[in-house]
PDB file of C-alpha atoms in Angstrom:
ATOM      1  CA  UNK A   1       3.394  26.796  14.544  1.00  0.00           C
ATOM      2  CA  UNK A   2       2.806  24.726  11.395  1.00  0.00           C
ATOM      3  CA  UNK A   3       2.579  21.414  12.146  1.00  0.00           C
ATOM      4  CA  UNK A   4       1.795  17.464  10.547  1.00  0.00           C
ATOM      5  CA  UNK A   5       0.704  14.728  11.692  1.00  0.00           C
ATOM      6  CA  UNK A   6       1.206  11.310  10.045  1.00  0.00           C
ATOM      7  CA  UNK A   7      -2.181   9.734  10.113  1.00  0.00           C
ATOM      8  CA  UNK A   8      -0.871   5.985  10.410  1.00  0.00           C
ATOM      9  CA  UNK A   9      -4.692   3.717  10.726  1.00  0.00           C
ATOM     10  CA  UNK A  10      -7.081   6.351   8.534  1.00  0.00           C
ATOM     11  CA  UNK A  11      -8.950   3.292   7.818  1.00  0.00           C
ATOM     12  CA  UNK A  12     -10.462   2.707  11.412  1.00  0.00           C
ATOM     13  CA  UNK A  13     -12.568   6.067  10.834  1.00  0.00           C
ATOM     14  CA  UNK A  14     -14.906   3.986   8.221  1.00  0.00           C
ATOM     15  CA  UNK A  15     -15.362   1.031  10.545  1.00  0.00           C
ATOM     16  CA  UNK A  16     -18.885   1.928  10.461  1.00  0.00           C
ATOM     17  CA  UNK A  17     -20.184  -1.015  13.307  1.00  0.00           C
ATOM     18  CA  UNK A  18     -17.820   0.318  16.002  1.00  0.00           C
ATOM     19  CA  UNK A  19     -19.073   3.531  18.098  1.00  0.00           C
ATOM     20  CA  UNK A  20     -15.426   4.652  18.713  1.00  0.00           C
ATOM     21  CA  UNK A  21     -14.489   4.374  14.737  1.00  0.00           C
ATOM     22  CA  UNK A  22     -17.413   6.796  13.940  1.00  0.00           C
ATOM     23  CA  UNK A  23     -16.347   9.208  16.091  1.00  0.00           C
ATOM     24  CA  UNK A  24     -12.793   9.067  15.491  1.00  0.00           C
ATOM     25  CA  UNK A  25     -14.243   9.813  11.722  1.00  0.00           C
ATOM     26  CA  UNK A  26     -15.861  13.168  12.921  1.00  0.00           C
ATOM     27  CA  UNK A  27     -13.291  14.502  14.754  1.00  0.00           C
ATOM     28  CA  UNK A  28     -10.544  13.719  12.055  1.00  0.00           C
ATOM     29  CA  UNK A  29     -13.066  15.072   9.720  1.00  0.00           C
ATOM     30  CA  UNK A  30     -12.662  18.429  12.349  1.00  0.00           C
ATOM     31  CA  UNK A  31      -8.851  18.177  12.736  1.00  0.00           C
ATOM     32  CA  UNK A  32      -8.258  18.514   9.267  1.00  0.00           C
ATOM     33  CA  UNK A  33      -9.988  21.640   8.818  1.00  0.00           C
ATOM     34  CA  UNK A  34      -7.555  23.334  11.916  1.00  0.00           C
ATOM     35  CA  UNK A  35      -5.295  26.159  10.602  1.00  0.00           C
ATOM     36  CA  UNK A  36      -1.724  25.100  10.307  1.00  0.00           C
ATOM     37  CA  UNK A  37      -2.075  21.559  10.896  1.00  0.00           C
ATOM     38  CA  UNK A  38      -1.058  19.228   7.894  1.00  0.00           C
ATOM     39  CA  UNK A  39      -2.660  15.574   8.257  1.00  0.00           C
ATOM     40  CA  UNK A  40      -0.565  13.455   5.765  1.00  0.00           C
ATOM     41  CA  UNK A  41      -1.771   9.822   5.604  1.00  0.00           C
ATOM     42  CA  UNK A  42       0.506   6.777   4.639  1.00  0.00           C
ATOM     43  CA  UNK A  43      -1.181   6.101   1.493  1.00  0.00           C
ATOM     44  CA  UNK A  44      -2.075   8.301  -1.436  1.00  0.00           C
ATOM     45  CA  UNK A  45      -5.351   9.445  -1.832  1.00  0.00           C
ATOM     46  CA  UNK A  46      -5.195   8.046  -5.496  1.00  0.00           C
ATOM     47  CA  UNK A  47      -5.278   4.230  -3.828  1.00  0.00           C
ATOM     48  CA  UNK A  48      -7.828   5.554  -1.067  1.00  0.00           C
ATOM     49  CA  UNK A  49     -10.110   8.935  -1.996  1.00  0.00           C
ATOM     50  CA  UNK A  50     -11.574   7.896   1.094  1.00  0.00           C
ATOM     51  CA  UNK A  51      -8.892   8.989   2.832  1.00  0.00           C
ATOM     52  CA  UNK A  52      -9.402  12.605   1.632  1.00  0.00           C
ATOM     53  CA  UNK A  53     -11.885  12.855   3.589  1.00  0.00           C
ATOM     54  CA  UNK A  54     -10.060  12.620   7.443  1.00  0.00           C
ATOM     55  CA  UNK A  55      -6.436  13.984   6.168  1.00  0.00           C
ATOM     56  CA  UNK A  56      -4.864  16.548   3.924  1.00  0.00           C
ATOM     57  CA  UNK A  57      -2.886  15.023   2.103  1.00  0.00           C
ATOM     58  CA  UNK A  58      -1.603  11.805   1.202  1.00  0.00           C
ATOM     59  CA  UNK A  59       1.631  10.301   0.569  1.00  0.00           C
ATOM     60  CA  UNK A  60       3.489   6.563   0.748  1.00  0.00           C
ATOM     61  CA  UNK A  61       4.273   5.216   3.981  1.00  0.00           C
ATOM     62  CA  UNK A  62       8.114   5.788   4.620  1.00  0.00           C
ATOM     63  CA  UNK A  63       8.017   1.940   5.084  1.00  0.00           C
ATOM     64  CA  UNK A  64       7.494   1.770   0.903  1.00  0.00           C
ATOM     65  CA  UNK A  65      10.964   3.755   0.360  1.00  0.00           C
ATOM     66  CA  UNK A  66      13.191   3.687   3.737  1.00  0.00           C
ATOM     67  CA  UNK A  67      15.869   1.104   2.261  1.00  0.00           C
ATOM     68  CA  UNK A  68      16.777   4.142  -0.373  1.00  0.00           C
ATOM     69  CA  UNK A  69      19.313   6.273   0.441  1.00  0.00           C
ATOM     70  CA  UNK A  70      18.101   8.801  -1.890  1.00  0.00           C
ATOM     71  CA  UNK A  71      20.759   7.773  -4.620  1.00  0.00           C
ATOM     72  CA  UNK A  72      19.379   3.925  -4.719  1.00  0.00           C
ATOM     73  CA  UNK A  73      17.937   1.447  -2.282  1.00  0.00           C
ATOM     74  CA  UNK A  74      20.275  -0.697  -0.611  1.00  0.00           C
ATOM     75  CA  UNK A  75      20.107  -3.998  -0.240  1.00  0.00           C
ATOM     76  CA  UNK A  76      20.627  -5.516   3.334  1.00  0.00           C
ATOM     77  CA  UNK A  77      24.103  -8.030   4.131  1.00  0.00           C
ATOM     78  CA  UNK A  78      23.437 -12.113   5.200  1.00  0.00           C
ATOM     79  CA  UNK A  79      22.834 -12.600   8.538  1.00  0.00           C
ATOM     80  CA  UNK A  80      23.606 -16.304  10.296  1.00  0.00           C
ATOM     81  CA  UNK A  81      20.114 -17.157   9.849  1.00  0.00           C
ATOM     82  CA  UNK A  82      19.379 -15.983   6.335  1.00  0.00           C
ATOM     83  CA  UNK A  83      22.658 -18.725   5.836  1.00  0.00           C
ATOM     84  CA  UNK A  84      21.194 -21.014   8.134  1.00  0.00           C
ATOM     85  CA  UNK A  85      17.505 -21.009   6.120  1.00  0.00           C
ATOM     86  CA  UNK A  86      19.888 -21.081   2.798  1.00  0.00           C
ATOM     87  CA  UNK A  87      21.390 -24.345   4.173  1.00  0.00           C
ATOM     88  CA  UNK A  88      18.625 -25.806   5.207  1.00  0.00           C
ATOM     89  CA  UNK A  89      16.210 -24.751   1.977  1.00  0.00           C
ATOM     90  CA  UNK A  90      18.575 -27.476  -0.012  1.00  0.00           C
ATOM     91  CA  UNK A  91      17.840 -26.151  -2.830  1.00  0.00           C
ATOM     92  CA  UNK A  92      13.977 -25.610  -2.260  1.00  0.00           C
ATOM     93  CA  UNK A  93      12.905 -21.936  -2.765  1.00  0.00           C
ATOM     94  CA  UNK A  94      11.573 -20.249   0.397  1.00  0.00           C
ATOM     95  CA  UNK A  95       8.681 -18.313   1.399  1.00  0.00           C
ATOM     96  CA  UNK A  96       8.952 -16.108   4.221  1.00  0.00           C
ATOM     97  CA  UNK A  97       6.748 -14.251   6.872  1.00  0.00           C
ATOM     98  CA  UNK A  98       9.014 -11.958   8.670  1.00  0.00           C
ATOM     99  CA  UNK A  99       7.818 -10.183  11.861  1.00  0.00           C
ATOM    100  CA  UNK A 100       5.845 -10.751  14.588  1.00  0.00           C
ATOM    101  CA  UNK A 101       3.600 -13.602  13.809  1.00  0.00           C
ATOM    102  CA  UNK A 102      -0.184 -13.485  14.702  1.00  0.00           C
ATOM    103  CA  UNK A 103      -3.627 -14.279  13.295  1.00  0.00           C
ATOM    104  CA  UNK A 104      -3.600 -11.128  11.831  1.00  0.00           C
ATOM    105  CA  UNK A 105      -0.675 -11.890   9.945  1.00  0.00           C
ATOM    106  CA  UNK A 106      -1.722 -14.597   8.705  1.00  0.00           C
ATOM    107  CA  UNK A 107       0.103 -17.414  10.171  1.00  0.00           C
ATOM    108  CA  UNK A 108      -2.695 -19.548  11.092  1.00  0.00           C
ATOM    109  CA  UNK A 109      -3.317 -19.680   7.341  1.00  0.00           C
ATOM    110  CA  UNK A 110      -0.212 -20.081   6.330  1.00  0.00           C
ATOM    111  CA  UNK A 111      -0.161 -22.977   8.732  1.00  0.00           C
ATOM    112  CA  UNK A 112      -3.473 -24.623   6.792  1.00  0.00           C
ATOM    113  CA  UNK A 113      -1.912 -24.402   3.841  1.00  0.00           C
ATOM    114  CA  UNK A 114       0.832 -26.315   4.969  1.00  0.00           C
ATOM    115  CA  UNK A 115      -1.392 -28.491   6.020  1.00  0.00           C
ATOM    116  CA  UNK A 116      -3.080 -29.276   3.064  1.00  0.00           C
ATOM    117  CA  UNK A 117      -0.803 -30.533   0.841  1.00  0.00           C
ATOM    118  CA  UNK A 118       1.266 -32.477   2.891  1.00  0.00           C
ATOM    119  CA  UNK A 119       3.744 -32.656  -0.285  1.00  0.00           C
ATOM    120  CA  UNK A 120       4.002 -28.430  -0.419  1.00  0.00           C
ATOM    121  CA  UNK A 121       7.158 -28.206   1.963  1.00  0.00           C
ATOM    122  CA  UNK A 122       8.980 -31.190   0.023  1.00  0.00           C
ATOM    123  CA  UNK A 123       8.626 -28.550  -2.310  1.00  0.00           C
ATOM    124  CA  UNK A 124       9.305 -25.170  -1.129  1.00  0.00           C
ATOM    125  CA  UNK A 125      10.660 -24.569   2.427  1.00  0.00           C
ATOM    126  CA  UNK A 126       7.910 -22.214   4.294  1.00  0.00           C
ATOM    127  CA  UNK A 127       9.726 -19.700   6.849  1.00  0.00           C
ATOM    128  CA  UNK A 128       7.943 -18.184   9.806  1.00  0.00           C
ATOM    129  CA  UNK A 129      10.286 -15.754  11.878  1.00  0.00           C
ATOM    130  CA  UNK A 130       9.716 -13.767  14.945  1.00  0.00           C
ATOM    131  CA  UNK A 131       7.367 -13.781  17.937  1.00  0.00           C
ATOM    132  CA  UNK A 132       4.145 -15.888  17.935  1.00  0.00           C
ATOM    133  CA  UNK A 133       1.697 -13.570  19.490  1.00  0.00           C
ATOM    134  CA  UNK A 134      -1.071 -15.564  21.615  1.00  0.00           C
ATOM    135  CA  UNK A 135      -3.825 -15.540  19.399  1.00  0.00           C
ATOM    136  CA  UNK A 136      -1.506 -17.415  17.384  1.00  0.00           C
ATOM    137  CA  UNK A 137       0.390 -19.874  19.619  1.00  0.00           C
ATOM    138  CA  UNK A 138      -2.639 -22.643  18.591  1.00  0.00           C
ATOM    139  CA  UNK A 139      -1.382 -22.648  15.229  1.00  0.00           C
ATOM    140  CA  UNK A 140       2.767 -23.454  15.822  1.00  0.00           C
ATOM    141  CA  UNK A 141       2.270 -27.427  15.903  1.00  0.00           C
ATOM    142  CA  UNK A 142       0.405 -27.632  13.030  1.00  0.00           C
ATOM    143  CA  UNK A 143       2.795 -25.116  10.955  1.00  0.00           C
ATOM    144  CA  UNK A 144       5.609 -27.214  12.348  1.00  0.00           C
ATOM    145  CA  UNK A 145       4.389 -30.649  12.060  1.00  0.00           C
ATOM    146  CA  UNK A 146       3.671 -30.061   8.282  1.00  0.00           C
ATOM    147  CA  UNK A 147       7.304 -29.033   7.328  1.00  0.00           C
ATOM    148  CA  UNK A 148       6.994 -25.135   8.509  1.00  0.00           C
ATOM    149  CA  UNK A 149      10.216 -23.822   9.832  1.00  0.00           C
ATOM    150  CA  UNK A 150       9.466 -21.630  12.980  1.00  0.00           C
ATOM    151  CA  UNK A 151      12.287 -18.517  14.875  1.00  0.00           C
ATOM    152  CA  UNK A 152       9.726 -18.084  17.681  1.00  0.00           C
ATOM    153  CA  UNK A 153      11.740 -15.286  18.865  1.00  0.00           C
ATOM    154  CA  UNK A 154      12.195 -11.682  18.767  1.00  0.00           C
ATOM    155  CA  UNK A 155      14.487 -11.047  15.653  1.00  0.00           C
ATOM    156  CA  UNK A 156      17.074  -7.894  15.413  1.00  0.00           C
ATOM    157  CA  UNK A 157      16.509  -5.871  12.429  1.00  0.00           C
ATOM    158  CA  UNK A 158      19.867  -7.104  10.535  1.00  0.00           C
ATOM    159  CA  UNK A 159      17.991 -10.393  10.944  1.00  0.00           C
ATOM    160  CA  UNK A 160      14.992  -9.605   9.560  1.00  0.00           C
ATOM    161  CA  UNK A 161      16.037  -7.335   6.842  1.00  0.00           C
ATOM    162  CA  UNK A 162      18.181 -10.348   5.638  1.00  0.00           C
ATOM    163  CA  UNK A 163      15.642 -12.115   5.186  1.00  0.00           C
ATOM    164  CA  UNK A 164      14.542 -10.588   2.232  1.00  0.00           C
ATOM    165  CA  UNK A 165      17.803 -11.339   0.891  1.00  0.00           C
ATOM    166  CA  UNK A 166      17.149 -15.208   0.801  1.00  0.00           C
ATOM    167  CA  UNK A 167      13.209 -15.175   0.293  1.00  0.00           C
ATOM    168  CA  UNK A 168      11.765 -16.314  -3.284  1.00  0.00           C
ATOM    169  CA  UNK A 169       8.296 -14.898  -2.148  1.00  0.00           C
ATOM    170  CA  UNK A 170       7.321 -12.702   0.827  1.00  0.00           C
ATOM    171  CA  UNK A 171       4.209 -13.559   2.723  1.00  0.00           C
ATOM    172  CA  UNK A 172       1.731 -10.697   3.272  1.00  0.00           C
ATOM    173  CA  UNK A 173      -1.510 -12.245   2.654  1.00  0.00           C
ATOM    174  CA  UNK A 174      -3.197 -10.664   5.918  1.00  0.00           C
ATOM    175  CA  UNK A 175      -6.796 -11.408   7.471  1.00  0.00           C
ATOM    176  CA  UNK A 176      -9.573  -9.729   6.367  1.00  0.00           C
ATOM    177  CA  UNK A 177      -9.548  -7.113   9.612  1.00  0.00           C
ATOM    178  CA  UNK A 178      -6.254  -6.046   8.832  1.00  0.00           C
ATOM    179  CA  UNK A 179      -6.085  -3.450   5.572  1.00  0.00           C
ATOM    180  CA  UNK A 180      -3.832  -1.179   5.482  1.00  0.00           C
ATOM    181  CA  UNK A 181       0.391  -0.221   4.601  1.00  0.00           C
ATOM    182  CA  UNK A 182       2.527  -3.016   5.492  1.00  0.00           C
ATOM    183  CA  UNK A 183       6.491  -2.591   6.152  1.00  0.00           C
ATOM    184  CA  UNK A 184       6.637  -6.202   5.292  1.00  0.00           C
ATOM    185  CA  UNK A 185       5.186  -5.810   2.004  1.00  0.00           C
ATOM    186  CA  UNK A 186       6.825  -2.338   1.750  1.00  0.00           C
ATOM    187  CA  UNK A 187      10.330  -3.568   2.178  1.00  0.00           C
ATOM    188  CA  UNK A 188       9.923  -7.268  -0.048  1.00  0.00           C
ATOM    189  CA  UNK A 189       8.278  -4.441  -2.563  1.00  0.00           C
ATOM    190  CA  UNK A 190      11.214  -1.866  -2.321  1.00  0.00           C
ATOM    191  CA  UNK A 191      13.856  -4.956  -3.315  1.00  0.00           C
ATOM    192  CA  UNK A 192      11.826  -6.782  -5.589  1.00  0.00           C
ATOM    193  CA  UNK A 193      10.777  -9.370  -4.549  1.00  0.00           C
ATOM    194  CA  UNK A 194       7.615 -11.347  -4.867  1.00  0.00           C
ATOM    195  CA  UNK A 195       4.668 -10.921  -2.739  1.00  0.00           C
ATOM    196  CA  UNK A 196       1.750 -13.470  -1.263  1.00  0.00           C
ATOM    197  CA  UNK A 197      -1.120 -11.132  -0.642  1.00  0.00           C
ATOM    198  CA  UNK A 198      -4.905 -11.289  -0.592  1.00  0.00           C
ATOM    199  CA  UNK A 199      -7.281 -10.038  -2.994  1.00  0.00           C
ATOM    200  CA  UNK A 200      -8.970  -6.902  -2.703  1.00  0.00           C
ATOM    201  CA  UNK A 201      -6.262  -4.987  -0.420  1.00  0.00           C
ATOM    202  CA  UNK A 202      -4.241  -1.336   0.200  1.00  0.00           C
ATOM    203  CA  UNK A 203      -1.147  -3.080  -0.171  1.00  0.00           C
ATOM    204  CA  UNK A 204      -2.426  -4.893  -4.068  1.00  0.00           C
ATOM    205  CA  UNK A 205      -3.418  -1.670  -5.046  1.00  0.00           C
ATOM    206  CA  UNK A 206       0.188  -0.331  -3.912  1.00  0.00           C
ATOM    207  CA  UNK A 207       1.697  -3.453  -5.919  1.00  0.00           C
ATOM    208  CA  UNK A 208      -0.619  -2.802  -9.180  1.00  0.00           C
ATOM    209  CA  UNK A 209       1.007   0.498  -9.867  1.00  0.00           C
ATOM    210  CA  UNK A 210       4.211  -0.988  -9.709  1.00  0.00           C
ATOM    211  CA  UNK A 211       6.311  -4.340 -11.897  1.00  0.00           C
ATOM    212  CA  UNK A 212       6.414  -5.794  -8.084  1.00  0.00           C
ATOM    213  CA  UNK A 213       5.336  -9.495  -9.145  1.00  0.00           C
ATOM    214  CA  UNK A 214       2.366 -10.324  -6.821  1.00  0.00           C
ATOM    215  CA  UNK A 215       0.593 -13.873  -6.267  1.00  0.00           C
ATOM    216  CA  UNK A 216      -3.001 -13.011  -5.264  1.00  0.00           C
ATOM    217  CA  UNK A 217      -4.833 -15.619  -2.720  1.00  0.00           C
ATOM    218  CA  UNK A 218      -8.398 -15.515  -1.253  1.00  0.00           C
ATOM    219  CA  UNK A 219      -7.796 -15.645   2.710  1.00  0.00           C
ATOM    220  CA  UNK A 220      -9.011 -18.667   4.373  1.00  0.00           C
ATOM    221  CA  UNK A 221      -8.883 -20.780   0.673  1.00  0.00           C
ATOM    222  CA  UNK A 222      -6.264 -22.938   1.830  1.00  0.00           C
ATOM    223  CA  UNK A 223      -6.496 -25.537  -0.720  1.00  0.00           C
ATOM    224  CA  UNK A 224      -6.249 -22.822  -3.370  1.00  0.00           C
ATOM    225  CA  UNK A 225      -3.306 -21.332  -1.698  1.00  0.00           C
ATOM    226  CA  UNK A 226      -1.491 -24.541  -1.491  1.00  0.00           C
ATOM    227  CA  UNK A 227      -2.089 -24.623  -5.545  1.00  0.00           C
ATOM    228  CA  UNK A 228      -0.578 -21.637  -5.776  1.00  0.00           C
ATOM    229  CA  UNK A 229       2.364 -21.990  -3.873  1.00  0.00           C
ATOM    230  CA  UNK A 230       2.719 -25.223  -5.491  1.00  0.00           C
ATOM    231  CA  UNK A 231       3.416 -23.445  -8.854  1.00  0.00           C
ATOM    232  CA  UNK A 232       7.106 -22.265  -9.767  1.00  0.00           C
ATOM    233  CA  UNK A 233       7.219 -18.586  -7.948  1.00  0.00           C
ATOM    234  CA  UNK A 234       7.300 -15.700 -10.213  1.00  0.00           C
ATOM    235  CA  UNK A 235      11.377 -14.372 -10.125  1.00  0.00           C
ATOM    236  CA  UNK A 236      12.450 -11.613  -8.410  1.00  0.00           C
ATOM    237  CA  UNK A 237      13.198  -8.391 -10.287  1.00  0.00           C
ATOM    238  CA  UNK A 238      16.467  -7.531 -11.569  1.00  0.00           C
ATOM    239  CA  UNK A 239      18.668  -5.953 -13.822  1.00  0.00           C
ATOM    240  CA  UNK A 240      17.304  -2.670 -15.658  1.00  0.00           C
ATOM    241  CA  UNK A 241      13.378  -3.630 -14.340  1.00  0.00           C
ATOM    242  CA  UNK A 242      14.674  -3.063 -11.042  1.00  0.00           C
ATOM    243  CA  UNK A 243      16.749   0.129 -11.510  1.00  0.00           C
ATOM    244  CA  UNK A 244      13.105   1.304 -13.015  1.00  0.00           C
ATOM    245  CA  UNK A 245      11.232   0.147  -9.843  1.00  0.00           C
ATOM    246  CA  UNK A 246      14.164   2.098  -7.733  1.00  0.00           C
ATOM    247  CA  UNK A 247      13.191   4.878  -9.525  1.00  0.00           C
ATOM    248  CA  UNK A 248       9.918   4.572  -8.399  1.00  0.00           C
ATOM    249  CA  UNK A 249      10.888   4.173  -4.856  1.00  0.00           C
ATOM    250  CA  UNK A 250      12.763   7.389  -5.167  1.00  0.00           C
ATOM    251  CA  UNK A 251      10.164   9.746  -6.602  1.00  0.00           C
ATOM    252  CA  UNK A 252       7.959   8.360  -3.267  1.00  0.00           C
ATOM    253  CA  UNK A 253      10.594   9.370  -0.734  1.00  0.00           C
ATOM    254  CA  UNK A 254      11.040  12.853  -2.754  1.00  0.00           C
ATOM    255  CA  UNK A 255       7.615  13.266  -2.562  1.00  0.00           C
ATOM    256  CA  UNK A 256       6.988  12.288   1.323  1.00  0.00           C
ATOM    257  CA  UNK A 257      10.138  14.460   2.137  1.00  0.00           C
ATOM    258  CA  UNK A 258       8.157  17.572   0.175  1.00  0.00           C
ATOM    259  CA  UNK A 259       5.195  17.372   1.216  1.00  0.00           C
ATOM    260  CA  UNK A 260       6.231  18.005   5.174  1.00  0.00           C
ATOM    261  CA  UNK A 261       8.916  20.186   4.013  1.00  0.00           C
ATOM    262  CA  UNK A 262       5.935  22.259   2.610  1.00  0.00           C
ATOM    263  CA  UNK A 263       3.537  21.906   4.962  1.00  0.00           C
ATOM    264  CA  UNK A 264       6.085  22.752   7.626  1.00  0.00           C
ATOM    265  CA  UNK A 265       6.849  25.776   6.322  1.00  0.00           C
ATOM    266  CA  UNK A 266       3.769  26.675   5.600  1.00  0.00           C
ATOM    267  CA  UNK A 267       3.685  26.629   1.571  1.00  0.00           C
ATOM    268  CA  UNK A 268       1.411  24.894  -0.494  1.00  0.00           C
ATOM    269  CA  UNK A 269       1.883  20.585  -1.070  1.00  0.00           C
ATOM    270  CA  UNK A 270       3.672  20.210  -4.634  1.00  0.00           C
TER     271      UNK A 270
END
């Protein structure tokens, strides 16, 4: 029967050092070519042709357009601790990195920026919330000691979509290992608001197509960083420049939504 299959880490099959990654890149390079199966990566081919080359098609990752209904996106309620970081922001805007929190995700880094300028979170109150992963635990004290706020806990999703309710910026500026579509990015993106990502990535290529305002950092620059942040944040969008981004946002989940209705059925992509 006609079948897809959403291709969610294409980019490991171009890790050229690892054994594994190279063959994973053959045998995609096979699967694609099977008779009524559809491989449909999370991002376009048009931000990654190399993607073309180990899927079918490509499309935005339903993490880019899930908050839209399919009349307009919908924006998430408060939660008690989007009031509680609204209370305790005083007035300060607030950065936050939703999620599970690793090196990965940048927390260590954020964590060294903190650290070095010591008048930053005077400034701008710095939100880390969910789970420190181990490879990250080294870096709580020194995110903490500098004026980080840290939820080391697991978060329900009316907590974390809240979030983005309260945020000024959205942290997303990820390690150098870690390329690829984001929900964290995807759902500051899908309300508007502003992102902290690194140079060079999936996810500023995603942003550059759109009026998403974006602060671009090198990763492991922390002095730079702290420069940046140190700067009034770009503001989020609103009024008629977001009904235009919605837009946007809509024409990706109509697209996503056709392109497996196709392929199911065994038609050609539109």
């Amino acid at each position: 029967r006609p079948t897809v299959g959403i291709f969610l880490s294409p980019q490991r099959c171009f890790v050229t050092s690892e054994l594994k990654c190279r063959l994973k890149k053959i045998a995609f390079k096979v699967y694609r070519r099977v008779p009524w199966l559809t491989l449909v990566t999370i991002t376009p081919f048009d931000i990654e042709p190399r993607y073309a080359e180990v899927a079918n098609l490509g499309a935005h990752d339903p993490q880019y357009w899930d908050l839209h209904d399919g009349t307009q996106i919908v924006h998430p309620p408060p939660s008690g601790l989007s009031r509680e970081i609204v209370e305790e922001a005083r007035g300060r805007a607030v950065l936050c990195l939703p999620g599970s929190l690793s090196h990965e995700k940048g927390f260590g880094f954020l964590a060294d920026t903190l650290a070095a300028d010591p008048g930053l979170a005077q400034r701008l109150l710095v939100v880390a919330a969910g789970k420190v992963l181990p490879n990250a635990r080294g870096s709580v004290e020194r995110f903490t000691s500098h004026g980080g706020k840290l939820v080391d806990r697991r978060l329900e999703d009316a907590e974390i979509e809240s979030l983005y309710t309260v945020a000024d910026a959205i942290w997303c500026c990820y390690a150098p290992g870690y390329d690829q579509a984001s929900g964290v990015f995807g759902r500051a993106m899908q309300l508007g608001v502003p992102v902290v990502i690194r140079s060079g990535t999936l996810i500023e290529a995603v942003a550059s197509g759109t009026s998403l305002p974006v602060l671009v950092g090198e990763f492991g620059d922390a002095a730079r960083m702290a420069k940046l942040l140190s700067l009034p944040l770009p503001g989020r969008l609103k009024g008629a420049e977001l009904s235009l981004h919605g837009e946007r946002i809509q024409s990706w989940r109509q697209h996503f939504i056709h392109v497996v209705e196709n392929a199911l059925s065994g038609r050609a992509a539109p």
